[in-house]
Structure formats: C-alpha cells, structure tokens
PDB file of C-alpha atoms in Angstrom:
ATOM      1  CA  MET A  26     121.192  96.207 130.444  1.00 59.00           C
ATOM      2  CA  ARG A  27     120.685  97.913 127.490  1.00 68.00           C
ATOM      3  CA  ARG A  28     120.276 100.750 126.519  1.00 74.00           C
ATOM      4  CA  ILE A  29     116.738 102.411 125.032  1.00 69.00           C
ATOM      5  CA  SER A  30     118.337 102.790 121.726  1.00 68.00           C
ATOM      6  CA  ASP A  31     118.551  98.513 121.541  1.00 69.00           C
ATOM      7  CA  TYR A  32     114.889  98.086 121.597  1.00 67.00           C
ATOM      8  CA  PHE A  33     113.924 100.787 118.930  1.00 70.00           C
ATOM      9  CA  LYS A  34     116.592  99.219 116.016  1.00 73.00           C
ATOM     10  CA  LEU A  35     113.631  98.309 113.101  1.00 72.00           C
ATOM     11  CA  GLY A  36     116.780  96.878 110.765  1.00 75.00           C
ATOM     12  CA  GLU A  37     115.349  93.766 110.416  1.00 76.00           C
ATOM     13  CA  VAL A  38     112.227  94.019 110.538  1.00 73.00           C
ATOM     14  CA  PHE A  39     112.893  96.659 107.325  1.00 75.00           C
ATOM     15  CA  ARG A  40     115.132  94.109 105.631  1.00 78.00           C
ATOM     16  CA  TYR A  41     112.492  91.630 105.773  1.00 76.00           C
ATOM     17  CA  PHE A  42     109.548  93.738 104.850  1.00 73.00           C
ATOM     18  CA  LEU A  43     112.571  94.248 101.717  1.00 76.00           C
ATOM     19  CA  ARG A  44     113.760  91.058 100.870  1.00 77.00           C
ATOM     20  CA  VAL A  45     109.747  89.266 101.045  1.00 74.00           C
ATOM     21  CA  PHE A  46     109.538  91.946  97.487  1.00 75.00           C
ATOM     22  CA  ARG A  47     112.345  90.340  96.104  1.00 79.00           C
ATOM     23  CA  LYS A  48     112.395  87.541  93.633  1.00 77.00           C
ATOM     24  CA  PRO A  49     113.597  84.463  95.341  1.00 74.00           C
ATOM     25  CA  ASP A  50     117.549  83.118  95.343  1.00 75.00           C
ATOM     26  CA  PRO A  51     117.941  80.896  93.525  1.00 78.00           C
ATOM     27  CA  ASN A  52     120.929  78.872  95.664  1.00 82.00           C
ATOM     28  CA  ARG A  53     118.079  78.707  98.289  1.00 78.00           C
ATOM     29  CA  PRO A  54     115.556  75.330  98.326  1.00 80.00           C
ATOM     30  CA  THR A  55     112.355  76.187  98.346  1.00 79.00           C
ATOM     31  CA  SER A  56     108.805  75.204  98.961  1.00 85.00           C
ATOM     32  CA  VAL A  57     105.640  75.364  98.221  1.00 89.00           C
ATOM     33  CA  ASN A  58     104.482  76.317 102.233  1.00 90.00           C
ATOM     34  CA  LEU A  59     107.341  78.756 102.086  1.00 84.00           C
ATOM     35  CA  ARG A  60     106.039  80.806  99.239  1.00 84.00           C
ATOM     36  CA  MET A  61     102.616  80.354 100.681  1.00 90.00           C
ATOM     37  CA  MET A  62     103.851  82.318 103.763  1.00 87.00           C
ATOM     38  CA  HIS A  63     106.471  84.987 101.762  1.00 84.00           C
ATOM     39  CA  GLY A  64     102.825  85.685  99.546  1.00 88.00           C
ATOM     40  CA  ILE A  65     100.826  86.209 102.454  1.00 92.00           C
ATOM     41  CA  ASN A  66     103.474  88.393 104.293  1.00 88.00           C
ATOM     42  CA  ARG A  67     103.200  90.339 100.835  1.00 88.00           C
ATOM     43  CA  ILE A  68      99.385  90.626 101.297  1.00 93.00           C
ATOM     44  CA  SER A  69      99.318  91.767 104.197  1.00 92.00           C
ATOM     45  CA  ILE A  70     102.056  94.158 104.290  1.00 88.00           C
ATOM     46  CA  ILE A  71     100.638  95.740 101.735  1.00 91.00           C
ATOM     47  CA  MET A  72      96.640  95.865 103.312  1.00 95.00           C
ATOM     48  CA  PHE A  73      98.606  97.459 106.762  1.00 92.00           C
ATOM     49  CA  THR A  74     100.112  99.824 103.955  1.00 91.00           C
ATOM     50  CA  ILE A  75      96.836 101.156 102.572  1.00 95.00           C
ATOM     51  CA  CYS A  76      95.058 101.224 106.007  1.00 96.00           C
ATOM     52  CA  LEU A  77      97.677 103.057 107.628  1.00 93.00           C
ATOM     53  CA  ILE A  78      98.029 105.742 104.356  1.00 95.00           C
ATOM     54  CA  VAL A  79      93.823 105.750 104.658  1.00 97.00           C
ATOM     55  CA  MET A  80      94.231 106.326 108.626  1.00 96.00           C
ATOM     56  CA  ILE A  81      96.442 109.685 108.284  1.00 96.00           C
ATOM     57  CA  PHE A  82      93.979 110.667 105.196  1.00 96.00           C
ATOM     58  CA  ARG A  83      91.305 110.683 107.162  1.00 96.00           C
ATOM     59  CA  ALA A  84      92.940 112.373 110.054  1.00 95.00           C
ATOM     60  CA  CYS A  85      95.047 115.016 107.931  1.00 95.00           C
ATOM     61  CA  THR A  86      91.513 116.086 106.921  1.00 93.00           C
ATOM     62  CA  ARG A  87      89.413 116.593 110.527  1.00 86.00           C
TER      63      ARG A  87
END
C-alpha cells in the first residue's frame, strides 16, 4: 500500500517543466512533431502561469 506522501511527489512534473524550456540535447534525435509538441507545451505552461497570477491578484484585491 502506498503512503499519502507518494501521491504528492511532484518532482517529475517540475523537471519536465524545466526541461521544456531548455535547448534540445544535440545527441537525441528530433523531429518536427516533437518540436511542435514542446512548443505547444511551452505556450500552455506560460498561459497557465499568467492565468494563475491573474486569479491570485484578483483574489487578493477583493
């Protein structure tokens, strides 16, 4: 049985967020599909962060 703390480990998620914004590794093969997927992920992460900031700002100013 897993402990509750195992469900809240977000290290893999944060490592992916940081990896998406780095330059690609020249040793790994790249394709157009992979580059497009990472580009869309960058846009969605940035939009999510902006919306989160706006929601926090609105909640604090009320």
